[in-house]
mmCIF file of C-alpha atoms in Angstrom:
data_model
loop_
_atom_site.group_PDB
_atom_site.id
_atom_site.type_symbol
_atom_site.label_atom_id
_atom_site.label_comp_id
_atom_site.label_asym_id
_atom_site.label_seq_id
_atom_site.Cartn_x
_atom_site.Cartn_y
_atom_site.Cartn_z
ATOM 1 C CA MET C 1 129.539 112.906 79.190
ATOM 2 C CA SER C 2 127.891 111.092 82.097
ATOM 3 C CA ASP C 3 128.124 113.987 84.571
ATOM 4 C CA GLU C 4 126.168 116.398 82.363
ATOM 5 C CA VAL C 5 123.094 117.762 84.176
ATOM 6 C CA LEU C 6 119.997 116.820 82.156
ATOM 7 C CA ALA C 7 117.319 118.344 84.415
ATOM 8 C CA VAL C 8 117.133 120.454 87.559
ATOM 9 C CA ILE C 9 114.457 120.855 90.228
ATOM 10 C CA SER C 10 114.689 123.746 92.666
ATOM 11 C CA ALA C 11 112.205 125.238 95.092
ATOM 12 C CA SER C 12 110.294 128.142 93.611
ATOM 13 C CA ALA C 13 110.507 131.302 95.698
ATOM 14 C CA PRO C 14 106.742 131.875 96.111
ATOM 15 C CA ARG C 15 106.080 128.266 97.153
ATOM 16 C CA ARG C 16 109.063 128.329 99.498
ATOM 17 C CA VAL C 17 107.848 131.536 101.173
ATOM 18 C CA LEU C 18 104.289 130.211 101.460
ATOM 19 C CA GLY C 19 105.394 126.850 102.879
ATOM 20 C CA LEU C 20 107.858 128.338 105.336
ATOM 21 C CA GLY C 21 105.405 131.084 106.294
ATOM 22 C CA ALA C 22 102.631 128.620 107.116
ATOM 23 C CA ILE C 23 104.896 126.488 109.298
ATOM 24 C CA LEU C 24 106.412 129.551 111.005
ATOM 25 C CA VAL C 25 102.975 131.004 111.758
ATOM 26 C CA LEU C 26 101.871 127.689 113.277
ATOM 27 C CA GLY C 27 104.995 127.568 115.450
ATOM 28 C CA VAL C 28 104.811 131.177 116.602
ATOM 29 C CA VAL C 29 101.083 131.022 117.362
ATOM 30 C CA ALA C 30 101.415 127.780 119.327
ATOM 31 C CA VAL C 31 104.293 129.134 121.437
ATOM 32 C CA TYR C 32 102.506 132.478 121.910
ATOM 33 C CA VAL C 33 99.296 130.814 123.101
ATOM 34 C CA ALA C 34 101.263 128.567 125.467
ATOM 35 C CA LEU C 35 103.118 131.516 127.020
ATOM 36 C CA ALA C 36 100.622 134.413 126.797
ATOM 37 C CA ARG C 37 97.483 132.481 127.743
ATOM 38 C CA PRO C 38 98.721 129.308 129.380
ATOM 39 C CA PRO C 39 96.102 126.588 129.679
ATOM 40 C CA GLU C 40 95.246 125.426 133.177
ATOM 41 C CA ASN C 41 96.160 121.844 132.363
ATOM 42 C CA PRO C 42 99.976 121.486 132.164
ATOM 43 C CA VAL C 43 99.579 118.706 129.596
ATOM 44 C CA TRP C 44 98.054 121.197 127.122
ATOM 45 C CA MET C 45 100.807 123.684 127.878
ATOM 46 C CA ALA C 46 103.443 121.057 127.140
ATOM 47 C CA PHE C 47 101.575 120.035 123.978
ATOM 48 C CA LEU C 48 101.460 123.622 122.683
ATOM 49 C CA LEU C 49 105.151 124.200 123.442
ATOM 50 C CA VAL C 50 106.210 120.931 121.791
ATOM 51 C CA LEU C 51 103.990 121.687 118.772
ATOM 52 C CA GLY C 52 105.308 125.231 118.452
ATOM 53 C CA LEU C 53 108.974 124.390 118.899
ATOM 54 C CA GLY C 54 108.602 121.387 116.587
ATOM 55 C CA ALA C 55 107.074 123.605 113.898
ATOM 56 C CA LEU C 56 109.877 126.148 114.269
ATOM 57 C CA TRP C 57 112.464 123.356 113.989
ATOM 58 C CA LEU C 58 110.671 122.009 110.897
ATOM 59 C CA ALA C 59 110.642 125.471 109.318
ATOM 60 C CA GLU C 60 114.405 125.729 109.770
ATOM 61 C CA ARG C 61 114.908 122.242 108.278
ATOM 62 C CA MET C 62 112.734 123.222 105.316
ATOM 63 C CA ARG C 63 114.615 126.486 104.838
ATOM 64 C CA ARG C 64 117.928 124.636 104.679
ATOM 65 C CA ALA C 65 116.608 121.820 102.466
ATOM 66 C CA THR C 66 114.949 124.075 99.915
ATOM 67 C CA ALA C 67 118.128 126.117 99.522
ATOM 68 C CA HIS C 68 119.465 123.138 97.539
ATOM 69 C CA ARG C 69 118.330 121.820 94.185
ATOM 70 C CA LEU C 70 118.068 118.358 92.661
ATOM 71 C CA GLU C 71 120.000 117.433 89.536
ATOM 72 C CA LEU C 72 119.515 114.536 87.133
ATOM 73 C CA THR C 73 122.505 113.155 85.249
ATOM 74 C CA ARG C 74 122.694 110.006 83.095
ATOM 75 C CA ASN C 75 123.823 108.051 86.167
ATOM 76 C CA GLU C 76 122.064 109.530 89.196
ATOM 77 C CA VAL C 77 119.622 111.884 90.825
ATOM 78 C CA ARG C 78 121.568 113.988 93.300
ATOM 79 C CA SER C 79 121.255 117.025 95.493
ATOM 80 C CA SER C 80 123.370 120.104 94.877
ATOM 81 C CA SER C 81 124.888 119.274 98.276
ATOM 82 C CA GLY C 82 126.420 116.183 96.627
ATOM 83 C CA GLU C 83 124.136 113.593 98.232
ATOM 84 C CA VAL C 84 122.955 110.892 95.811
ATOM 85 C CA LEU C 85 119.212 110.219 96.063
ATOM 86 C CA ALA C 86 119.115 107.376 93.533
ATOM 87 C CA ARG C 87 121.234 105.797 90.836
ATOM 88 C CA VAL C 88 119.403 105.560 87.517
ATOM 89 C CA ALA C 89 120.399 101.887 87.159
ATOM 90 C CA ASP C 90 118.659 101.107 90.484
ATOM 91 C CA VAL C 91 115.334 102.763 89.600
ATOM 92 C CA GLU C 92 112.618 100.246 88.817
ATOM 93 C CA ALA C 93 109.805 102.701 88.052
ATOM 94 C CA VAL C 94 108.858 106.367 88.085
ATOM 95 C CA GLU C 95 105.370 106.969 89.462
ATOM 96 C CA ARG C 96 103.731 110.343 88.943
ATOM 97 C CA GLY C 97 100.037 109.581 88.510
ATOM 98 C CA ALA C 98 97.244 111.302 90.403
ATOM 99 C CA PHE C 99 96.935 108.411 92.856
ATOM 100 C CA ALA C 100 100.650 107.726 93.348
ATOM 101 C CA PHE C 101 101.976 108.164 96.889
ATOM 102 C CA LYS C 102 104.191 111.127 96.032
ATOM 103 C CA PRO C 103 104.954 114.642 97.229
ATOM 104 C CA SER C 104 102.993 117.584 95.887
ATOM 105 C CA ASN C 105 104.120 118.652 92.398
ATOM 106 C CA GLY C 106 106.483 115.714 92.207
ATOM 107 C CA PHE C 107 106.992 112.044 91.525
ATOM 108 C CA MET C 108 108.065 108.887 93.281
ATOM 109 C CA LEU C 109 110.891 106.523 92.397
ATOM 110 C CA ARG C 110 110.488 102.850 93.196
ATOM 111 C CA MET C 111 113.907 101.280 93.575
ATOM 112 C CA ARG C 112 114.788 97.712 92.557
ATOM 113 C CA ALA C 113 114.638 95.023 95.211
ATOM 114 C CA GLY C 114 118.025 94.197 96.645
ATOM 115 C CA THR C 115 119.525 97.616 95.969
ATOM 116 C CA ASP C 116 120.908 99.517 98.886
ATOM 117 C CA ALA C 117 118.378 102.342 98.849
ATOM 118 C CA GLY C 118 119.939 103.888 101.923
ATOM 119 C CA ARG C 119 118.548 104.941 105.241
ATOM 120 C CA ARG C 120 115.357 106.865 105.784
ATOM 121 C CA ARG C 121 115.850 110.508 105.027
ATOM 122 C CA TRP C 122 113.655 113.580 104.745
ATOM 123 C CA GLU C 123 114.506 116.984 103.359
ATOM 124 C CA PRO C 124 111.199 118.845 103.911
ATOM 125 C CA GLY C 125 109.803 120.475 100.801
ATOM 126 C CA LEU C 126 112.283 118.817 98.433
ATOM 127 C CA TRP C 127 112.551 115.024 98.804
ATOM 128 C CA TRP C 128 112.251 112.005 101.087
ATOM 129 C CA ARG C 129 113.456 108.390 101.141
ATOM 130 C CA MET C 130 111.707 105.515 102.891
ATOM 131 C CA GLY C 131 112.725 101.944 102.140
ATOM 132 C CA ARG C 132 112.653 101.321 98.403
ATOM 133 C CA ARG C 133 110.802 104.565 97.660
ATOM 134 C CA VAL C 134 112.167 108.033 97.002
ATOM 135 C CA GLY C 135 109.699 110.916 96.769
ATOM 136 C CA VAL C 136 110.741 114.051 94.921
ATOM 137 C CA GLY C 137 108.770 117.303 95.112
ATOM 138 C CA GLY C 138 107.029 119.527 97.596
ATOM 139 C CA VAL C 139 107.576 123.254 97.162
ATOM 140 C CA THR C 140 108.985 122.634 93.698
ATOM 141 C CA PRO C 141 107.405 123.713 90.406
ATOM 142 C CA GLY C 142 105.398 120.949 88.777
ATOM 143 C CA HIS C 143 106.847 121.560 85.308
ATOM 144 C CA GLN C 144 110.409 120.956 86.516
ATOM 145 C CA ALA C 145 109.429 117.721 88.260
ATOM 146 C CA LYS C 146 107.460 116.541 85.227
ATOM 147 C CA ALA C 147 110.415 117.190 82.923
ATOM 148 C CA MET C 148 112.811 115.341 85.234
ATOM 149 C CA ALA C 149 110.400 112.399 85.593
ATOM 150 C CA GLU C 150 110.007 112.110 81.815
ATOM 151 C CA ILE C 151 113.752 112.258 81.164
ATOM 152 C CA LEU C 152 114.350 109.721 83.933
ATOM 153 C CA SER C 153 111.702 107.403 82.451
ATOM 154 C CA ALA C 154 113.423 107.693 79.061
ATOM 155 C CA LEU C 155 116.808 106.866 80.629
ATOM 156 C CA ILE C 156 115.336 103.798 82.352
ATOM 157 C CA LEU C 157 113.759 102.625 79.071
ATOM 158 C CA GLU C 158 117.042 103.238 77.249
ATOM 159 C CA ASP C 159 118.934 101.147 79.832
ATOM 160 C CA ALA C 160 116.335 98.368 79.602
ATOM 161 C CA GLU C 161 116.602 98.254 75.794
ATOM 162 C CA ALA C 162 120.399 98.277 75.948
ATOM 163 C CA GLY C 163 120.307 95.367 78.425
ATOM 164 C CA GLU C 164 118.282 93.136 76.081
#
């Protein structure tokens, strides 16, 4: 069965609350300072308002993104919203080392050259896509990401051996 879910990554509640709380506090404080004690220079006022409203927008994006979960099947890594992050056949490597450019508690997928990796995309706290790289993680538990990365590595190795 190719649609069987082999691993799942979902945002843990404490990490989600902490991440959202930090961004919300930044947004509220920046807007409060801009309105309650406006700086004399209008450039600083505009900066504080843009920073605060941007942080509040980011918090809402993160809240929506982390409501979903990521699922690994034999064929793809997908979001519970139905969006496909990567097809297993298109993954060249799974990077999860200490010095890999990856999200916190996560891993990075390097896609094969010539594959249509899709447009840039960012779901704060859960995953991002930029060019041939897909980062998975953020406010997710490390053990779930590690399990998914290991299963995905095994699937890639299995496909490579079957192709020989």
